[in-house]
mmCIF file of C-alpha atoms in Angstrom:
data_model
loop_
_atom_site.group_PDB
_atom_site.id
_atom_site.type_symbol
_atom_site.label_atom_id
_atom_site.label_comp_id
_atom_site.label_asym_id
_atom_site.label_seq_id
_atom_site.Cartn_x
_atom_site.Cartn_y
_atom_site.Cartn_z
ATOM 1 C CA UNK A 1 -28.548 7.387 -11.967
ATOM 2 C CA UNK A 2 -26.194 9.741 -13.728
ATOM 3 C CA UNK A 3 -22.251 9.163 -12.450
ATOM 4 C CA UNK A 4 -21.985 12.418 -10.418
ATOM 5 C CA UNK A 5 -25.525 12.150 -8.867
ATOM 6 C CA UNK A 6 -23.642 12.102 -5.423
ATOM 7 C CA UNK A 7 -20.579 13.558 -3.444
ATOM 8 C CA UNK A 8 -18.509 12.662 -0.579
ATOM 9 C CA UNK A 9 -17.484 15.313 2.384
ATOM 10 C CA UNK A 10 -14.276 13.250 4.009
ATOM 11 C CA UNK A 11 -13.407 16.148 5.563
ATOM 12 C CA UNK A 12 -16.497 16.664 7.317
ATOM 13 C CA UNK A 13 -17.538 14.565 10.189
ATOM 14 C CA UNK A 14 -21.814 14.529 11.154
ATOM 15 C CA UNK A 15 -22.129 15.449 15.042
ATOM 16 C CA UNK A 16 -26.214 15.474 16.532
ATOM 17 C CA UNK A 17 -28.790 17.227 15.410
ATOM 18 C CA UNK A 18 -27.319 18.307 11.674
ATOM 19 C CA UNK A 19 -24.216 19.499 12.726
ATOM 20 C CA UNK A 20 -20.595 18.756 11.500
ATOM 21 C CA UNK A 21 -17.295 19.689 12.503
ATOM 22 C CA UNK A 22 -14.164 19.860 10.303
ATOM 23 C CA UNK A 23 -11.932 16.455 10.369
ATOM 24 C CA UNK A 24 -8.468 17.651 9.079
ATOM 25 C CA UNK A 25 -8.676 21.143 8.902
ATOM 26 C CA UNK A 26 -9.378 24.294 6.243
ATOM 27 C CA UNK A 27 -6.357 25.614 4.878
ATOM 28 C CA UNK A 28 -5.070 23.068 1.717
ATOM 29 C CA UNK A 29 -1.187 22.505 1.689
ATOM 30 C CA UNK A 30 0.500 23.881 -1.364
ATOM 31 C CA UNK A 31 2.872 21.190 -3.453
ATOM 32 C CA UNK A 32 0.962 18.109 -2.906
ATOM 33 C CA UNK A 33 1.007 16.293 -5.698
ATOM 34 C CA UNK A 34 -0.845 13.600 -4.724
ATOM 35 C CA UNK A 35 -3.521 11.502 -7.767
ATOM 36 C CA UNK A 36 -7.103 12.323 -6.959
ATOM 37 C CA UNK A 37 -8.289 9.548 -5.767
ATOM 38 C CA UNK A 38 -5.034 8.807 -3.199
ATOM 39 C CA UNK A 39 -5.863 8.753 0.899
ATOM 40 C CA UNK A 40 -3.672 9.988 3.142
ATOM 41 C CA UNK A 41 -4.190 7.083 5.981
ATOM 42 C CA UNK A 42 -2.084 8.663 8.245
ATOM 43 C CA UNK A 43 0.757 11.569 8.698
ATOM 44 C CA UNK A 44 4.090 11.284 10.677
ATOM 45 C CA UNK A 45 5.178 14.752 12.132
ATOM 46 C CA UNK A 46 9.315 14.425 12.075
ATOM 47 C CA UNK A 47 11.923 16.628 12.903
ATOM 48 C CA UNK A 48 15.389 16.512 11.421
ATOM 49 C CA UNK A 49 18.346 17.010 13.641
ATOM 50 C CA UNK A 50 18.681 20.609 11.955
ATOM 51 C CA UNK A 51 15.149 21.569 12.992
ATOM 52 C CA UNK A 52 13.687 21.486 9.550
ATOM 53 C CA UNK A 53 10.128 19.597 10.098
ATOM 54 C CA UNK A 54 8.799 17.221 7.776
ATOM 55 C CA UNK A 55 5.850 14.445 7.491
ATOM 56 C CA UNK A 56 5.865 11.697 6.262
ATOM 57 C CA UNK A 57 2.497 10.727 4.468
ATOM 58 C CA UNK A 58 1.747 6.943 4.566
ATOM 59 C CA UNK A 59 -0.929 6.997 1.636
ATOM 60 C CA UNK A 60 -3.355 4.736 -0.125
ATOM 61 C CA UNK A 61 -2.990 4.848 -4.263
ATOM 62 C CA UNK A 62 -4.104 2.749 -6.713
ATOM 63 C CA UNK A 63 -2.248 0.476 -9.123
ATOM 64 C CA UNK A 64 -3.692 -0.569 -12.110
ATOM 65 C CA UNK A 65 -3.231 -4.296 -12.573
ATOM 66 C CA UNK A 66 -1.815 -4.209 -16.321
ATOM 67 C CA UNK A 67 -1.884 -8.559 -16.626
ATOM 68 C CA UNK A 68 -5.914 -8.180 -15.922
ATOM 69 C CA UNK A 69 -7.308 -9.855 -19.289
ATOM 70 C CA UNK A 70 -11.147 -11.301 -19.948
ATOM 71 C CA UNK A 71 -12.963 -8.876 -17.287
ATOM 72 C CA UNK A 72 -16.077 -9.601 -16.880
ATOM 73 C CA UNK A 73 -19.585 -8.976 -14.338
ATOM 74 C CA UNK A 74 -21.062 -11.930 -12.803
ATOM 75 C CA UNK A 75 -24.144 -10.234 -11.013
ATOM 76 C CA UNK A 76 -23.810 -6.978 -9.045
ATOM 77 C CA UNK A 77 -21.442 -7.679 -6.806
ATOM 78 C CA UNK A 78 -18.984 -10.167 -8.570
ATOM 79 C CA UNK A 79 -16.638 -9.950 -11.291
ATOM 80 C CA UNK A 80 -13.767 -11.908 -12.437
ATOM 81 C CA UNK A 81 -10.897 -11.711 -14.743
ATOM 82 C CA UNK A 82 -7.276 -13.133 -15.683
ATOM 83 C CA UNK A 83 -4.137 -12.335 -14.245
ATOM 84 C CA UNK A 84 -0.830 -13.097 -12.673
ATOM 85 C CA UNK A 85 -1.192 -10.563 -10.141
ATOM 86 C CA UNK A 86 -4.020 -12.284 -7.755
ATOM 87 C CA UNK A 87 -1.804 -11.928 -4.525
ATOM 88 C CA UNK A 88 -2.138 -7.898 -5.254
ATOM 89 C CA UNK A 89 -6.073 -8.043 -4.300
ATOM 90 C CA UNK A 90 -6.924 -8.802 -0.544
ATOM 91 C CA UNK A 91 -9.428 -9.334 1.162
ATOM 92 C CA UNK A 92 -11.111 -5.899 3.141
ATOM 93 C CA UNK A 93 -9.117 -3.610 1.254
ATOM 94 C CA UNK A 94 -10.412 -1.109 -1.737
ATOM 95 C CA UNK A 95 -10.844 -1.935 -5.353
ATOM 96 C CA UNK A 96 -10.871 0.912 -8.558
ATOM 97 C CA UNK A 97 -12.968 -0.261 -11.092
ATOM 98 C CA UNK A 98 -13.220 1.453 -14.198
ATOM 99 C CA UNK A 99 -16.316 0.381 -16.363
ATOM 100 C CA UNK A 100 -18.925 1.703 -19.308
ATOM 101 C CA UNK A 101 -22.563 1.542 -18.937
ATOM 102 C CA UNK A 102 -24.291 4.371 -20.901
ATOM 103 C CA UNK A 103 -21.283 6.514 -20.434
ATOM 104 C CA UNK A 104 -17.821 5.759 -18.488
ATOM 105 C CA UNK A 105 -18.402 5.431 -14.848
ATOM 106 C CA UNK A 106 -15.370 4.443 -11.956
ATOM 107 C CA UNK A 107 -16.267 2.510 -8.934
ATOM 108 C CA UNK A 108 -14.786 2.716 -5.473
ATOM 109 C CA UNK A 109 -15.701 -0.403 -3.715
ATOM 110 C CA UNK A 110 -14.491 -2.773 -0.648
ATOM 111 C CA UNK A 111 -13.119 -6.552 -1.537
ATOM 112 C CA UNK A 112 -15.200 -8.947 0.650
ATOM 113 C CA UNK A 113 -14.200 -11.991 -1.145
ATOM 114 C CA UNK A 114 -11.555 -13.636 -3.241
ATOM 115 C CA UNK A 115 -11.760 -17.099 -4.975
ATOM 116 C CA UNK A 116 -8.842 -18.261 -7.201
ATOM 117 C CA UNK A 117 -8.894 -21.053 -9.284
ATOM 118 C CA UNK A 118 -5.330 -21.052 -11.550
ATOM 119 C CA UNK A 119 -5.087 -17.555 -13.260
ATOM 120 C CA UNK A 120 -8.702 -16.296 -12.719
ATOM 121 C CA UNK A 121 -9.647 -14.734 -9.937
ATOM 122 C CA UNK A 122 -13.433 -13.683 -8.737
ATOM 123 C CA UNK A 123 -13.717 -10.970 -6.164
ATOM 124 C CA UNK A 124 -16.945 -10.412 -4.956
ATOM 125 C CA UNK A 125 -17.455 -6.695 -3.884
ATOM 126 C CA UNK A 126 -19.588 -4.603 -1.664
ATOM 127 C CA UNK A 127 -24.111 -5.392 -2.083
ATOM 128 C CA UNK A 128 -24.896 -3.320 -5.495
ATOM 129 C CA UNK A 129 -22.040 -2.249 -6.626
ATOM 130 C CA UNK A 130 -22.566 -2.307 -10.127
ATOM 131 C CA UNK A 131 -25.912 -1.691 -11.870
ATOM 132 C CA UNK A 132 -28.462 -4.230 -12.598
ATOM 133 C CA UNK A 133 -29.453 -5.570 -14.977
ATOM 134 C CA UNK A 134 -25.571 -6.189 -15.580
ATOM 135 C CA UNK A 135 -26.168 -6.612 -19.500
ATOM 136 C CA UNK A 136 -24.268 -3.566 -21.212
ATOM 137 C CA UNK A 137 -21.749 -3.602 -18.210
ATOM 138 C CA UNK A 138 -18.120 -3.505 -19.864
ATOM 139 C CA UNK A 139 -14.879 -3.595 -17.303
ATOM 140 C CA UNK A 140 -12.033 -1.536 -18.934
ATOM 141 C CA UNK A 141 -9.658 -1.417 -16.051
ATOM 142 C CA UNK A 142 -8.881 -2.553 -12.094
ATOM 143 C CA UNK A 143 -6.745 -1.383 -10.094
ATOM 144 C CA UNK A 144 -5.772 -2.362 -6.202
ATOM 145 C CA UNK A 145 -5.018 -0.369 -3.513
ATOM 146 C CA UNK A 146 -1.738 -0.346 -2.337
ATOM 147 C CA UNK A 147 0.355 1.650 0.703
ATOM 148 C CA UNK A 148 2.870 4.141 -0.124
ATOM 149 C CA UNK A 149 4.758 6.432 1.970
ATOM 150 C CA UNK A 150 5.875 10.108 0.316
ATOM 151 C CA UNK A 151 7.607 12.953 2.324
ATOM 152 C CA UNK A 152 6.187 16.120 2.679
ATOM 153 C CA UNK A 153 9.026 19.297 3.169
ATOM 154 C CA UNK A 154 7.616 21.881 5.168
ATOM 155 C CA UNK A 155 10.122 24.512 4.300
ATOM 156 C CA UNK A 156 10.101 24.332 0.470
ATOM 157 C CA UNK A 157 6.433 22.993 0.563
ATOM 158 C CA UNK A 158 7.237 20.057 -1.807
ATOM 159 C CA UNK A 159 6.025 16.418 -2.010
ATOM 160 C CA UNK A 160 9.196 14.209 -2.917
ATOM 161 C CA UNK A 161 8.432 10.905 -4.822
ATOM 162 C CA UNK A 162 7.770 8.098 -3.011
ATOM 163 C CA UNK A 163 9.919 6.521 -0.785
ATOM 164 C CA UNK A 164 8.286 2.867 -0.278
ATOM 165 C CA UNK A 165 5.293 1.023 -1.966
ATOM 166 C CA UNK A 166 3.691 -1.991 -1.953
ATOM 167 C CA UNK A 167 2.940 -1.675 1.585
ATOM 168 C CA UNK A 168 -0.508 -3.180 3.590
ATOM 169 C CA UNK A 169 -3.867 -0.753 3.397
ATOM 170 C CA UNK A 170 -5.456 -2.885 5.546
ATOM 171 C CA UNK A 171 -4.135 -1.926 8.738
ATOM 172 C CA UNK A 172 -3.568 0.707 10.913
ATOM 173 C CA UNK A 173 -0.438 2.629 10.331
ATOM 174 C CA UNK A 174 1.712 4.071 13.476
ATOM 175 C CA UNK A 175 5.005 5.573 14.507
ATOM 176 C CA UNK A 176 6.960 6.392 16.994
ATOM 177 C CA UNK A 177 10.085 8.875 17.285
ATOM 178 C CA UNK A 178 12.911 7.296 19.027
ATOM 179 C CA UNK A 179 16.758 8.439 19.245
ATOM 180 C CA UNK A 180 16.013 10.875 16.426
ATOM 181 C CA UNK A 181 14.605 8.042 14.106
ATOM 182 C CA UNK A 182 10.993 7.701 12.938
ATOM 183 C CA UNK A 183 9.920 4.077 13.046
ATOM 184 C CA UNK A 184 6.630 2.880 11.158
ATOM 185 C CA UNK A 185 4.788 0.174 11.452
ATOM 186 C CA UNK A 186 1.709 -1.429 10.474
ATOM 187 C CA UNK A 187 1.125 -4.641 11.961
ATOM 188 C CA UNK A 188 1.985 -6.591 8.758
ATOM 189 C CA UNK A 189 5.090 -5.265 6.528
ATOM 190 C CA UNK A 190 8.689 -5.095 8.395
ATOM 191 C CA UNK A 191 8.640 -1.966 10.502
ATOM 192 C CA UNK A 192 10.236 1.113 8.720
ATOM 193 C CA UNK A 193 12.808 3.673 10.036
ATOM 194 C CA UNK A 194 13.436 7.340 8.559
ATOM 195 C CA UNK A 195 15.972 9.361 9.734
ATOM 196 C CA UNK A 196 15.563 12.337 7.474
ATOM 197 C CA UNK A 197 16.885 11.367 4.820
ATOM 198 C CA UNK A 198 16.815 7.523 4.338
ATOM 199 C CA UNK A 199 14.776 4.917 4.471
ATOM 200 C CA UNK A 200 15.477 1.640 5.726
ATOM 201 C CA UNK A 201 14.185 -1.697 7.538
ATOM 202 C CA UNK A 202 14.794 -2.601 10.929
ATOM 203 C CA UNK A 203 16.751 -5.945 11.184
ATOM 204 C CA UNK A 204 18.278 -7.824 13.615
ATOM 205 C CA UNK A 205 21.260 -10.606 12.611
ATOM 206 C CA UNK A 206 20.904 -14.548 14.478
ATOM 207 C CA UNK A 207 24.022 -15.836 15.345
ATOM 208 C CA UNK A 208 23.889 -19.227 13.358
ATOM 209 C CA UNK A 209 26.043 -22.108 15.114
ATOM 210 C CA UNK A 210 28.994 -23.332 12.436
ATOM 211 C CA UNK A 211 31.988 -24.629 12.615
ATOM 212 C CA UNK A 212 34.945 -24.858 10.284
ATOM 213 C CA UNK A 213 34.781 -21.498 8.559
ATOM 214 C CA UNK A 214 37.166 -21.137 5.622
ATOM 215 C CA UNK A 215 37.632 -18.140 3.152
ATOM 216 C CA UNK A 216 37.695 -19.389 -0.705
ATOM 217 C CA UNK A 217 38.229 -15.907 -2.288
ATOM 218 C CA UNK A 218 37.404 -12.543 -1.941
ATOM 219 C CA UNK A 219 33.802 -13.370 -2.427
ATOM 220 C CA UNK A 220 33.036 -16.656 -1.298
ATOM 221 C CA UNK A 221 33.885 -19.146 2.116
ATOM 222 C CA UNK A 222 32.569 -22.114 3.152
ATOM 223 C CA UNK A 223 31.092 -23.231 6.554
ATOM 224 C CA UNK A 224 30.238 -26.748 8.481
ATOM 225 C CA UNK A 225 26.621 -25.899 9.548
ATOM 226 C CA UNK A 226 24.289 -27.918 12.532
ATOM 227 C CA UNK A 227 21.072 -29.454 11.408
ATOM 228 C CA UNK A 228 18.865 -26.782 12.259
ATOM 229 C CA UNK A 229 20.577 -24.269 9.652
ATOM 230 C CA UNK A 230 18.449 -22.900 7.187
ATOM 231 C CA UNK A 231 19.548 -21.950 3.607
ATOM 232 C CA UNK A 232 16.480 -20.069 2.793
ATOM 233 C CA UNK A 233 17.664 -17.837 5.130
ATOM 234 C CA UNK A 234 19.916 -16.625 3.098
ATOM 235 C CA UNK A 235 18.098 -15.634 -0.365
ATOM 236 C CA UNK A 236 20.299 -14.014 -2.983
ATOM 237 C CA UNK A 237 19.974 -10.084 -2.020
ATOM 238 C CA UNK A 238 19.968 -10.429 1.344
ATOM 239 C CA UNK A 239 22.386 -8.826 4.384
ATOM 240 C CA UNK A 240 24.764 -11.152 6.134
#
């Protein structure tokens, strides 16, 4: 089949008897700058304390794993390939593949499965995804998909670079407006707050039991701790 034999309508969702209604509307926002292929998963409605309204866009790209070495199809729904990025590719979440077979074709498929064995990893993909016979079948590129948030400006109609990646696709983003903050959350990364300007990561500080605190220098002091403190706690970058 040639590469464009079919389309998808995402904006269109089927109702009975060969209907459809429109999903997110008719009218295309101006300034979005957003790749192609990116999915808007979900889109915060915020208001900043001067009344200027905003939304923040928690979006699915893709990130082309640039340590992906030896590609190669196994049948039509595996392929493997080295790299030090394996952790970047889970389970139930989108794949980009980028691959020739008489002419340069790009596949949009679903991980199902993952099996790593030191540096090469196999993921097994949706039934059929790639053509068979696989013979001829060359893997140029793959990329994982990856959550990013990006503010949208209402009043200048502008996209602003992205605020946070590397966040979960396979979840269900939500939010919440509370004391003029918009938290996010998605069930797996640490839950997000934007206030308008800023974003940060909720926290909350433990009270560690010690005894004998003593400064050393402007920089450094020195504690007696109890047996159930925990130096990993305290990697280098974090807030004490």
């Amino acid at each position: 089949l040639p590469p464009d034999f079919a389309s998808a309508l995402e904006n269109i969702l089927p109702t009975p008897l060969g209907a459809a209604t429109v999903r997110y509307g008719t009218r295309l926002l101006a300034g979005m700058t957003l790749d192609p292929d990116a999915v808007i998963l979900e889109a915060f409605p915020f208001s900043r304390p001067n009344g200027e309204k905003q939304a923040v866009l928690y979006v699915q790209t893709f990130v082309q794993d640039a340590t992906a070495t030896n590609l190669a199809v196994i049948n039509p729904q595996s392929f493997r390939f080295d790299t030090t990025n394996a952790t970047a590719f889970q389970v139930d979440t989108p794949v980009k593949i980028e691959y020739t077979h008489h002419g340069d074709t790009t596949l949009y498929s679903t991980l199902v499965r993952k099996t790593v064995t030191g540096n090469t990893v196999t993921l097994t993909v949706e039934n059929n995804s790639f053509p068979a016979p696989i013979d001829g079948v060359t893997i140029q590129r793959v990329s994982y998909a990856q959550g990013s948030l990006y503010v949208y400006d209402f009043q200048t109609a502008t996209l602003d670079d992205k605020i946070k990646t590397g966040l979960s696709v396979g979840c269900v983003p939500r939010s919440v407006t509370f004391l003029n903050k918009l938290l996010i959350c998605n069930g797996v990364d640490r839950v997000l707050i934007w206030d308008g300007n800023t974003l940060s990561e909720m926290m909350e500080f433990v009270k560690e039991e010690a005894t004998q605190l003593t400064r050393l220098d402007d920089r450094r002091f020195s504690f007696t701790c109890t047996d159930s403190f925990d130096a990993a706690h305290y990697a280098a970058g974090s807030i004490i």
